[in-house]
Structure formats: C-alpha cells, structure tokens
C-alpha cells in the first residue's frame, strides 16, 4: 500500500518538476504513432493514459486503507487529502484535455478580459511580451489565453 503511494508521489514529483509526460510524448508517443494517429489524438490519449496511471497509483492506497481498515486507520485519513486528490485530478485531466476545442485558451482569454488583467501593470507587460513572442515565432507554444 505504501509502495503504491510512494510511487504515485514520485511520479507526481517527476511530472511537476520535469514534465515527463511531455518528454515521453515528444520522444516516443508522437514518433511511434506517426502515420497511424494524428498528433491531436495521440497526445491527449497518451496524457489521459498517463494521468489514469497516476490516479490509480494515488487512489489505490487510499481505497485500500478505507476498505481494509481493521485498525481504525480510516478515521485518521484527513478529509483534506481526499479533497486534494479530487482537485489535483480535475486539474490533471483538464490539462490532458486542454487542446480539446482549445477550452483552456478560451477560458484564459475570458479570465483576462473579465478581470481586466490586460489593464493591470504586471499583466500588461507580460501580455505584451507574449504577444511579441507570438509575432516573432509563429510556432511559439503559449498563447495569451494560456497565461492565467
């Protein structure tokens, strides 16, 4: 049980610090699926698989603890941990599906203009920097809507 939890935490650390899912996708998934799947399908499928594995590694120990509780340990399981699992899961799977109808960029643009971030000085300079980068390099990955 604790091995699964440790493996999940280690995978989360690798993902958050090194973006291993992007590295694996760029070097293995996309080259191996070229000609069989479009990148717009292969990448989200890989990312969903990656996050499903991560979710299984993190949820399994918690479910084992709650189900096989003979020592009353479930009472010690903080509710905040369960809430954190749910929030991380929503964010992770949302990230994996960010290219689906460009919802993340559209949401970002909506946040920028609804909160008038484009008029606030720290945001204004960053938005101008990203806009200049987009003009200089059309293959630049991020959009202004990606910032929030």
CSV table of N, CA and C in Angstrom, one decimal:
chain,number,residue,atom,x,y,z
A,1,UNK,N,0.8,-1.2,0.0
A,1,UNK,CA,0.0,0.0,0.0
A,1,UNK,C,0.9,1.3,0.0
A,2,UNK,N,1.9,1.3,0.9
A,2,UNK,CA,2.7,2.5,1.0
A,2,UNK,C,3.6,2.6,-0.2
A,3,UNK,N,4.0,1.4,-0.9
A,3,UNK,CA,4.8,1.5,-2.1
A,3,UNK,C,4.0,2.2,-3.2
A,4,UNK,N,2.7,1.8,-3.4
A,4,UNK,CA,1.9,2.5,-4.4
A,4,UNK,C,1.8,4.0,-4.2
A,5,UNK,N,1.6,4.4,-2.9
A,5,UNK,CA,1.5,5.8,-2.6
A,5,UNK,C,2.8,6.5,-2.9
A,6,UNK,N,3.9,5.9,-2.5
A,6,UNK,CA,5.3,6.5,-2.8
A,6,UNK,C,5.5,6.5,-4.3
A,7,UNK,N,5.2,5.5,-5.0
A,7,UNK,CA,5.4,5.5,-6.5
A,7,UNK,C,4.5,6.6,-7.1
A,8,UNK,N,3.3,6.8,-6.6
A,8,UNK,CA,2.5,7.9,-7.2
A,8,UNK,C,3.0,9.3,-6.8
A,9,UNK,N,3.5,9.4,-5.6
A,9,UNK,CA,4.1,10.7,-5.2
A,9,UNK,C,5.3,11.0,-6.1
A,10,UNK,N,6.2,10.0,-6.3
A,10,UNK,CA,7.4,10.1,-7.1
A,10,UNK,C,7.0,10.5,-8.5
A,11,UNK,N,6.0,9.8,-9.1
A,11,UNK,CA,5.6,10.2,-10.5
A,11,UNK,C,5.0,11.6,-10.5
A,12,UNK,N,4.3,12.0,-9.5
A,12,UNK,CA,3.8,13.4,-9.5
A,12,UNK,C,5.0,14.4,-9.4
A,13,UNK,N,6.0,14.1,-8.6
A,13,UNK,CA,7.2,14.9,-8.5
A,13,UNK,C,7.9,15.0,-9.8
A,14,UNK,N,8.1,13.9,-10.5
A,14,UNK,CA,8.7,13.9,-11.8
A,14,UNK,C,7.9,14.7,-12.8
A,15,UNK,N,6.6,14.6,-12.8
A,15,UNK,CA,5.7,15.3,-13.8
A,15,UNK,C,5.8,16.8,-13.5
A,16,UNK,N,5.7,17.2,-12.2
A,16,UNK,CA,5.6,18.6,-11.9
A,16,UNK,C,7.0,19.3,-12.1
A,17,UNK,N,8.0,18.6,-11.9
A,17,UNK,CA,9.4,19.2,-12.0
A,17,UNK,C,10.0,19.1,-13.4
A,18,UNK,N,9.8,17.9,-14.0
A,18,UNK,CA,10.4,17.7,-15.3
A,18,UNK,C,9.5,17.6,-16.5
A,19,UNK,N,8.2,17.6,-16.3
A,19,UNK,CA,7.2,17.4,-17.4
A,19,UNK,C,7.5,16.1,-18.1
A,20,UNK,N,7.6,15.0,-17.4
A,20,UNK,CA,7.9,13.7,-18.1
A,20,UNK,C,6.9,13.3,-19.1
A,21,UNK,N,5.6,13.7,-18.9
A,21,UNK,CA,4.6,13.3,-19.9
A,21,UNK,C,4.9,14.0,-21.2
A,22,UNK,N,5.3,15.2,-21.2
A,22,UNK,CA,5.6,15.9,-22.5
A,22,UNK,C,6.9,15.3,-23.1
A,23,UNK,N,7.9,15.0,-22.3
A,23,UNK,CA,9.1,14.5,-22.8
A,23,UNK,C,8.8,13.1,-23.5
A,24,UNK,N,8.1,12.3,-22.8
A,24,UNK,CA,7.8,10.9,-23.3
A,24,UNK,C,6.9,11.1,-24.5
A,25,UNK,N,6.0,12.0,-24.5
A,25,UNK,CA,5.1,12.2,-25.7
A,25,UNK,C,5.9,12.6,-26.9
A,26,UNK,N,6.8,13.6,-26.7
A,26,UNK,CA,7.6,14.2,-27.8
A,26,UNK,C,8.6,13.2,-28.4
A,27,UNK,N,9.2,12.3,-27.5
A,27,UNK,CA,10.2,11.4,-28.0
A,27,UNK,C,9.8,10.0,-28.3
A,28,UNK,N,8.6,9.6,-27.8
A,28,UNK,CA,8.2,8.2,-28.1
A,28,UNK,C,6.8,8.1,-28.7
A,29,UNK,N,5.8,8.7,-28.0
A,29,UNK,CA,4.4,8.6,-28.5
A,29,UNK,C,4.2,9.1,-29.9
A,30,UNK,N,4.6,10.4,-30.1
A,30,UNK,CA,4.3,11.0,-31.4
A,30,UNK,C,5.1,10.3,-32.5
A,31,UNK,N,6.4,10.1,-32.3
A,31,UNK,CA,7.1,9.4,-33.4
A,31,UNK,C,6.6,8.0,-33.7
A,32,UNK,N,6.2,7.3,-32.6
A,32,UNK,CA,5.7,5.9,-32.8
A,32,UNK,C,4.3,5.8,-33.5
A,33,UNK,N,3.5,6.8,-33.3
A,33,UNK,CA,2.2,6.8,-33.8
A,33,UNK,C,2.0,7.6,-35.1
A,34,UNK,N,3.1,8.2,-35.6
A,34,UNK,CA,3.0,8.9,-36.8
A,34,UNK,C,2.5,8.0,-38.0
A,35,UNK,N,1.6,8.5,-38.7
A,35,UNK,CA,1.0,7.8,-39.8
A,35,UNK,C,-0.2,6.9,-39.4
A,36,UNK,N,-0.3,6.6,-38.1
A,36,UNK,CA,-1.5,5.9,-37.6
A,36,UNK,C,-2.5,6.8,-36.9
A,37,UNK,N,-2.0,7.7,-36.2
A,37,UNK,CA,-2.9,8.7,-35.4
A,37,UNK,C,-2.4,10.1,-35.6
A,38,UNK,N,-3.3,11.0,-35.7
A,38,UNK,CA,-2.9,12.4,-35.7
A,38,UNK,C,-2.4,12.8,-34.4
A,39,UNK,N,-1.5,13.8,-34.4
A,39,UNK,CA,-0.9,14.2,-33.1
A,39,UNK,C,-2.0,14.7,-32.2
A,40,UNK,N,-3.0,15.4,-32.7
A,40,UNK,CA,-4.1,15.9,-31.9
A,40,UNK,C,-4.9,14.9,-31.2
A,41,UNK,N,-4.8,13.6,-31.6
A,41,UNK,CA,-5.5,12.5,-31.0
A,41,UNK,C,-4.5,11.7,-30.1
A,42,UNK,N,-3.3,11.5,-30.7
A,42,UNK,CA,-2.3,10.7,-29.9
A,42,UNK,C,-1.8,11.3,-28.6
A,43,UNK,N,-1.6,12.6,-28.7
A,43,UNK,CA,-1.1,13.3,-27.5
A,43,UNK,C,-2.1,13.3,-26.3
A,44,UNK,N,-3.4,13.7,-26.6
A,44,UNK,CA,-4.4,13.6,-25.5
A,44,UNK,C,-4.6,12.1,-25.0
A,45,UNK,N,-4.5,11.1,-25.9
A,45,UNK,CA,-4.7,9.8,-25.5
A,45,UNK,C,-3.6,9.3,-24.5
A,46,UNK,N,-2.3,9.7,-24.9
A,46,UNK,CA,-1.2,9.4,-24.0
A,46,UNK,C,-1.3,10.1,-22.7
A,47,UNK,N,-1.7,11.4,-22.7
A,47,UNK,CA,-1.8,12.2,-21.5
A,47,UNK,C,-2.9,11.7,-20.6
A,48,UNK,N,-4.0,11.3,-21.2
A,48,UNK,CA,-5.1,10.7,-20.4
A,48,UNK,C,-4.6,9.3,-19.8
A,49,UNK,N,-3.9,8.6,-20.5
A,49,UNK,CA,-3.4,7.3,-20.0
A,49,UNK,C,-2.4,7.5,-18.9
A,50,UNK,N,-1.5,8.5,-19.0
A,50,UNK,CA,-0.6,8.9,-18.0
A,50,UNK,C,-1.3,9.3,-16.7
A,51,UNK,N,-2.3,10.2,-16.8
A,51,UNK,CA,-2.9,10.6,-15.6
A,51,UNK,C,-3.8,9.5,-15.1
A,52,UNK,N,-4.3,8.6,-15.9
A,52,UNK,CA,-5.1,7.5,-15.3
A,52,UNK,C,-4.2,6.6,-14.5
A,53,UNK,N,-2.9,6.4,-15.0
A,53,UNK,CA,-2.0,5.6,-14.2
A,53,UNK,C,-1.6,6.3,-12.9
A,54,UNK,N,-1.4,7.6,-13.0
A,54,UNK,CA,-1.1,8.4,-11.8
A,54,UNK,C,-2.3,8.3,-10.8
A,55,UNK,N,-3.5,8.5,-11.3
A,55,UNK,CA,-4.7,8.4,-10.5
A,55,UNK,C,-4.8,7.0,-9.8
A,56,UNK,N,-4.5,6.0,-10.5
A,56,UNK,CA,-4.6,4.6,-10.0
A,56,UNK,C,-3.6,4.5,-8.9
A,57,UNK,N,-2.3,5.0,-9.1
A,57,UNK,CA,-1.3,4.9,-8.1
A,57,UNK,C,-1.6,5.6,-6.8
A,58,UNK,N,-2.3,6.7,-7.0
A,58,UNK,CA,-2.7,7.6,-5.8
A,58,UNK,C,-3.9,7.1,-5.1
A,59,UNK,N,-4.9,6.7,-5.9
A,59,UNK,CA,-6.2,6.3,-5.3
A,59,UNK,C,-6.2,4.9,-4.7
A,60,UNK,N,-5.4,4.0,-5.3
A,60,UNK,CA,-5.4,2.6,-4.7
A,60,UNK,C,-5.0,2.5,-3.3
A,61,UNK,N,-4.0,3.2,-2.8
A,61,UNK,CA,-3.6,3.1,-1.4
A,61,UNK,C,-4.7,3.7,-0.5
A,62,UNK,N,-5.3,4.7,-0.9
A,62,UNK,CA,-6.4,5.4,-0.2
A,62,UNK,C,-7.6,4.4,-0.1
A,63,UNK,N,-8.0,3.8,-1.2
A,63,UNK,CA,-9.1,2.9,-1.2
A,63,UNK,C,-8.8,1.6,-0.4
A,64,UNK,N,-7.5,1.2,-0.4
A,64,UNK,CA,-7.1,0.0,0.4
A,64,UNK,C,-7.3,0.4,1.9
A,65,UNK,N,-6.8,1.6,2.2
A,65,UNK,CA,-6.9,2.0,3.6
A,65,UNK,C,-8.3,2.1,4.1
A,66,UNK,N,-9.2,2.7,3.2
A,66,UNK,CA,-10.6,2.8,3.7
A,66,UNK,C,-11.3,1.5,3.7
A,67,UNK,N,-11.0,0.6,2.7
A,67,UNK,CA,-11.8,-0.7,2.6
A,67,UNK,C,-11.3,-1.7,3.6
A,68,UNK,N,-10.0,-1.9,3.7
A,68,UNK,CA,-9.5,-2.9,4.6
A,68,UNK,C,-9.1,-2.4,6.0
A,69,UNK,N,-9.8,-1.4,6.5
A,69,UNK,CA,-9.4,-0.8,7.7
A,69,UNK,C,-9.8,-1.7,8.9
A,70,UNK,N,-8.9,-2.4,9.5
A,70,UNK,CA,-9.2,-3.2,10.7
A,70,UNK,C,-8.6,-2.5,11.9
A,71,UNK,N,-7.8,-1.5,11.7
A,71,UNK,CA,-7.1,-0.8,12.9
A,71,UNK,C,-7.7,0.6,13.2
A,72,UNK,N,-8.8,0.9,12.4
A,72,UNK,CA,-9.4,2.2,12.6
A,72,UNK,C,-8.6,3.3,12.0
A,73,UNK,N,-7.7,3.0,11.0
A,73,UNK,CA,-6.8,4.0,10.4
A,73,UNK,C,-7.6,5.0,9.5
A,74,UNK,N,-8.8,4.5,9.0
A,74,UNK,CA,-9.6,5.4,8.1
A,74,UNK,C,-10.0,6.6,8.8
A,75,UNK,N,-10.1,6.5,10.1
A,75,UNK,CA,-10.5,7.7,10.9
A,75,UNK,C,-9.4,8.7,10.9
A,76,UNK,N,-8.2,8.3,10.6
A,76,UNK,CA,-7.0,9.2,10.6
A,76,UNK,C,-6.8,9.8,9.2
A,77,UNK,N,-7.5,9.3,8.2
A,77,UNK,CA,-7.3,9.8,6.8
A,77,UNK,C,-8.0,11.2,6.8
A,78,UNK,N,-7.1,12.2,6.6
A,78,UNK,CA,-7.7,13.5,6.6
A,78,UNK,C,-8.6,13.8,5.4
A,79,UNK,N,-9.7,14.4,5.6
A,79,UNK,CA,-10.6,14.8,4.5
A,79,UNK,C,-9.9,15.7,3.5
A,80,UNK,N,-9.0,16.5,4.0
A,80,UNK,CA,-8.3,17.4,3.1
A,80,UNK,C,-7.5,16.6,2.0
A,81,UNK,N,-7.0,15.5,2.4
A,81,UNK,CA,-6.3,14.6,1.4
A,81,UNK,C,-7.2,14.2,0.3
A,82,UNK,N,-8.4,13.8,0.7
A,82,UNK,CA,-9.4,13.4,-0.4
A,82,UNK,C,-9.7,14.6,-1.2
A,83,UNK,N,-9.9,15.7,-0.6
A,83,UNK,CA,-10.2,17.0,-1.4
A,83,UNK,C,-9.1,17.3,-2.3
A,84,UNK,N,-7.8,17.2,-1.8
A,84,UNK,CA,-6.6,17.4,-2.6
A,84,UNK,C,-6.6,16.5,-3.8
A,85,UNK,N,-6.9,15.2,-3.6
A,85,UNK,CA,-6.9,14.2,-4.7
A,85,UNK,C,-7.9,14.7,-5.8
A,86,UNK,N,-9.1,15.1,-5.4
A,86,UNK,CA,-10.1,15.5,-6.3
A,86,UNK,C,-9.7,16.7,-7.1
A,87,UNK,N,-9.1,17.7,-6.4
A,87,UNK,CA,-8.7,18.9,-7.1
A,87,UNK,C,-7.5,18.6,-8.0
A,88,UNK,N,-6.6,17.9,-7.6
A,88,UNK,CA,-5.4,17.5,-8.5
A,88,UNK,C,-5.9,16.7,-9.7
A,89,UNK,N,-6.9,15.8,-9.5
A,89,UNK,CA,-7.4,15.0,-10.6
A,89,UNK,C,-8.1,15.9,-11.6
A,90,UNK,N,-8.9,16.9,-11.1
A,90,UNK,CA,-9.6,17.8,-12.1
A,90,UNK,C,-8.6,18.6,-12.9
A,91,UNK,N,-7.6,19.1,-12.2
A,91,UNK,CA,-6.6,19.9,-12.9
A,91,UNK,C,-5.8,19.0,-13.8
A,92,UNK,N,-5.4,17.9,-13.4
A,92,UNK,CA,-4.5,17.0,-14.3
A,92,UNK,C,-5.3,16.6,-15.5
A,93,UNK,N,-6.5,16.1,-15.4
A,93,UNK,CA,-7.3,15.6,-16.5
A,93,UNK,C,-7.7,16.8,-17.4
A,94,UNK,N,-7.9,18.0,-16.8
A,94,UNK,CA,-8.2,19.2,-17.6
A,94,UNK,C,-7.0,19.6,-18.4
A,95,UNK,N,-5.8,19.4,-17.8
A,95,UNK,CA,-4.5,19.7,-18.6
A,95,UNK,C,-4.4,18.7,-19.7
A,96,UNK,N,-4.7,17.5,-19.5
A,96,UNK,CA,-4.6,16.5,-20.6
A,96,UNK,C,-5.5,16.8,-21.7
A,97,UNK,N,-6.6,17.4,-21.4
A,97,UNK,CA,-7.7,17.7,-22.4
A,97,UNK,C,-7.7,19.1,-22.9
A,98,UNK,N,-6.6,19.9,-22.6
A,98,UNK,CA,-6.6,21.3,-22.8
A,98,UNK,C,-6.7,21.7,-24.3
A,99,UNK,N,-6.3,20.7,-25.2
A,99,UNK,CA,-6.4,21.0,-26.6
A,99,UNK,C,-7.7,20.7,-27.2
A,100,UNK,N,-8.6,20.1,-26.4
A,100,UNK,CA,-9.9,19.8,-26.9
A,100,UNK,C,-10.7,21.1,-27.0
A,101,UNK,N,-10.9,21.5,-28.3
A,101,UNK,CA,-11.7,22.7,-28.6
A,101,UNK,C,-11.0,23.9,-28.0
A,102,UNK,N,-9.7,23.8,-27.7
A,102,UNK,CA,-8.9,25.0,-27.1
A,102,UNK,C,-9.6,25.6,-25.9
A,103,UNK,N,-10.2,24.8,-25.1
A,103,UNK,CA,-11.0,25.3,-24.0
A,103,UNK,C,-10.2,26.1,-23.0
A,104,UNK,N,-8.9,25.6,-22.8
A,104,UNK,CA,-8.1,26.3,-21.8
A,104,UNK,C,-7.7,27.7,-22.3
A,105,UNK,N,-7.3,27.9,-23.5
A,105,UNK,CA,-7.0,29.2,-24.1
A,105,UNK,C,-8.2,30.1,-24.0
A,106,UNK,N,-9.4,29.5,-24.4
A,106,UNK,CA,-10.6,30.3,-24.4
A,106,UNK,C,-11.0,30.8,-23.0
A,107,UNK,N,-10.8,29.9,-22.0
A,107,UNK,CA,-11.1,30.2,-20.6
A,107,UNK,C,-10.1,31.3,-20.2
A,108,UNK,N,-8.9,31.2,-20.6
A,108,UNK,CA,-7.8,32.2,-20.2
A,108,UNK,C,-8.2,33.5,-20.7
A,109,UNK,N,-8.6,33.6,-22.0
A,109,UNK,CA,-9.0,34.9,-22.6
A,109,UNK,C,-10.1,35.5,-21.8
A,110,UNK,N,-11.1,34.6,-21.5
A,110,UNK,CA,-12.3,35.1,-20.8
A,110,UNK,C,-11.9,35.7,-19.4
A,111,UNK,N,-10.9,35.0,-18.7
A,111,UNK,CA,-10.5,35.5,-17.4
A,111,UNK,C,-9.7,36.8,-17.5
A,112,UNK,N,-8.9,36.9,-18.5
A,112,UNK,CA,-8.1,38.1,-18.8
A,112,UNK,C,-9.0,39.3,-19.0
A,113,UNK,N,-10.0,39.1,-19.8
A,113,UNK,CA,-10.9,40.3,-20.1
A,113,UNK,C,-12.0,40.5,-19.1
A,114,UNK,N,-12.4,39.5,-18.4
A,114,UNK,CA,-13.4,39.7,-17.4
A,114,UNK,C,-12.8,40.4,-16.2
A,115,UNK,N,-11.6,40.0,-15.8
A,115,UNK,CA,-11.0,40.6,-14.6
A,115,UNK,C,-10.1,41.8,-15.0
A,116,UNK,N,-10.2,42.3,-16.3
A,116,UNK,CA,-9.4,43.4,-16.8
A,116,UNK,C,-7.9,43.3,-16.5
A,117,UNK,N,-7.4,42.1,-16.6
A,117,UNK,CA,-6.0,41.8,-16.3
A,117,UNK,C,-5.1,42.6,-17.3
A,118,UNK,N,-5.6,42.8,-18.5
A,118,UNK,CA,-4.8,43.4,-19.6
A,118,UNK,C,-4.6,44.9,-19.3
A,119,UNK,N,-5.3,45.4,-18.2
A,119,UNK,CA,-5.1,46.8,-17.8
A,119,UNK,C,-4.2,47.0,-16.6
A,120,UNK,N,-3.9,45.9,-16.0
A,120,UNK,CA,-3.0,45.9,-14.7
A,120,UNK,C,-1.6,45.8,-15.2
A,121,UNK,N,-0.7,46.6,-14.5
A,121,UNK,CA,0.6,46.8,-15.0
A,121,UNK,C,1.4,45.5,-15.0
A,122,UNK,N,1.4,44.6,-14.0
A,122,UNK,CA,2.2,43.4,-14.1
A,122,UNK,C,1.8,42.5,-15.3
A,123,UNK,N,0.5,42.4,-15.5
A,123,UNK,CA,-0.1,41.6,-16.5
A,123,UNK,C,0.1,42.2,-17.9
A,124,UNK,N,0.0,43.5,-17.9
A,124,UNK,CA,0.2,44.2,-19.2
A,124,UNK,C,1.5,44.0,-19.8
A,125,UNK,N,2.6,44.1,-19.0
A,125,UNK,CA,3.9,43.8,-19.6
A,125,UNK,C,4.1,42.4,-20.0
A,126,UNK,N,3.6,41.4,-19.2
A,126,UNK,CA,3.7,40.0,-19.6
A,126,UNK,C,2.9,39.7,-20.9
A,127,UNK,N,1.7,40.3,-21.0
A,127,UNK,CA,0.9,40.1,-22.2
A,127,UNK,C,1.6,40.6,-23.4
A,128,UNK,N,2.2,41.8,-23.3
A,128,UNK,CA,2.9,42.4,-24.4
A,128,UNK,C,4.1,41.5,-24.8
A,129,UNK,N,4.8,40.9,-23.8
A,129,UNK,CA,6.0,40.1,-24.0
A,129,UNK,C,5.5,38.8,-24.8
A,130,UNK,N,4.4,38.2,-24.4
A,130,UNK,CA,3.9,37.0,-25.1
A,130,UNK,C,3.5,37.4,-26.5
A,131,UNK,N,2.8,38.5,-26.6
A,131,UNK,CA,2.3,38.9,-27.9
A,131,UNK,C,3.5,39.1,-28.9
A,132,UNK,N,4.6,39.7,-28.4
A,132,UNK,CA,5.8,40.0,-29.2
A,132,UNK,C,6.4,38.6,-29.6
A,133,UNK,N,6.4,37.7,-28.6
A,133,UNK,CA,7.0,36.4,-28.9
A,133,UNK,C,6.2,35.6,-30.0
A,134,UNK,N,4.8,35.8,-29.9
A,134,UNK,CA,4.0,35.2,-30.9
A,134,UNK,C,4.2,35.7,-32.3
A,135,UNK,N,4.4,37.0,-32.3
A,135,UNK,CA,4.7,37.7,-33.6
A,135,UNK,C,6.1,37.2,-34.2
A,136,UNK,N,7.1,37.1,-33.3
A,136,UNK,CA,8.4,36.7,-33.8
A,136,UNK,C,8.5,35.2,-34.1
A,137,UNK,N,7.7,34.4,-33.5
A,137,UNK,CA,7.8,33.0,-33.7
A,137,UNK,C,6.4,32.4,-33.8
A,138,UNK,N,5.9,32.1,-34.9
A,138,UNK,CA,4.5,31.6,-35.1
A,138,UNK,C,4.3,30.2,-34.4
A,139,UNK,N,5.5,29.5,-34.2
A,139,UNK,CA,5.4,28.2,-33.6
A,139,UNK,C,5.5,28.3,-32.1
A,140,UNK,N,5.5,29.5,-31.5
A,140,UNK,CA,5.6,29.6,-30.1
A,140,UNK,C,4.4,28.9,-29.5
A,141,UNK,N,4.7,28.1,-28.5
A,141,UNK,CA,3.6,27.2,-27.9
A,141,UNK,C,2.5,27.9,-27.2
A,142,UNK,N,2.9,28.9,-26.4
A,142,UNK,CA,1.9,29.5,-25.5
A,142,UNK,C,1.1,30.6,-26.2
A,143,UNK,N,-0.1,30.8,-25.8
A,143,UNK,CA,-0.9,31.9,-26.3
A,143,UNK,C,-1.2,32.8,-25.0
A,144,UNK,N,-1.7,34.0,-25.3
A,144,UNK,CA,-2.0,34.9,-24.2
A,144,UNK,C,-3.1,34.3,-23.3
A,145,UNK,N,-4.0,33.5,-23.8
A,145,UNK,CA,-5.0,32.9,-23.0
A,145,UNK,C,-4.5,31.8,-22.2
A,146,UNK,N,-3.3,31.3,-22.4
A,146,UNK,CA,-2.7,30.2,-21.7
A,146,UNK,C,-2.1,30.7,-20.4
A,147,UNK,N,-1.8,32.0,-20.3
A,147,UNK,CA,-1.2,32.6,-19.1
A,147,UNK,C,-1.9,32.4,-17.8
A,148,UNK,N,-3.2,32.7,-17.7
A,148,UNK,CA,-3.9,32.7,-16.4
A,148,UNK,C,-3.9,31.2,-15.9
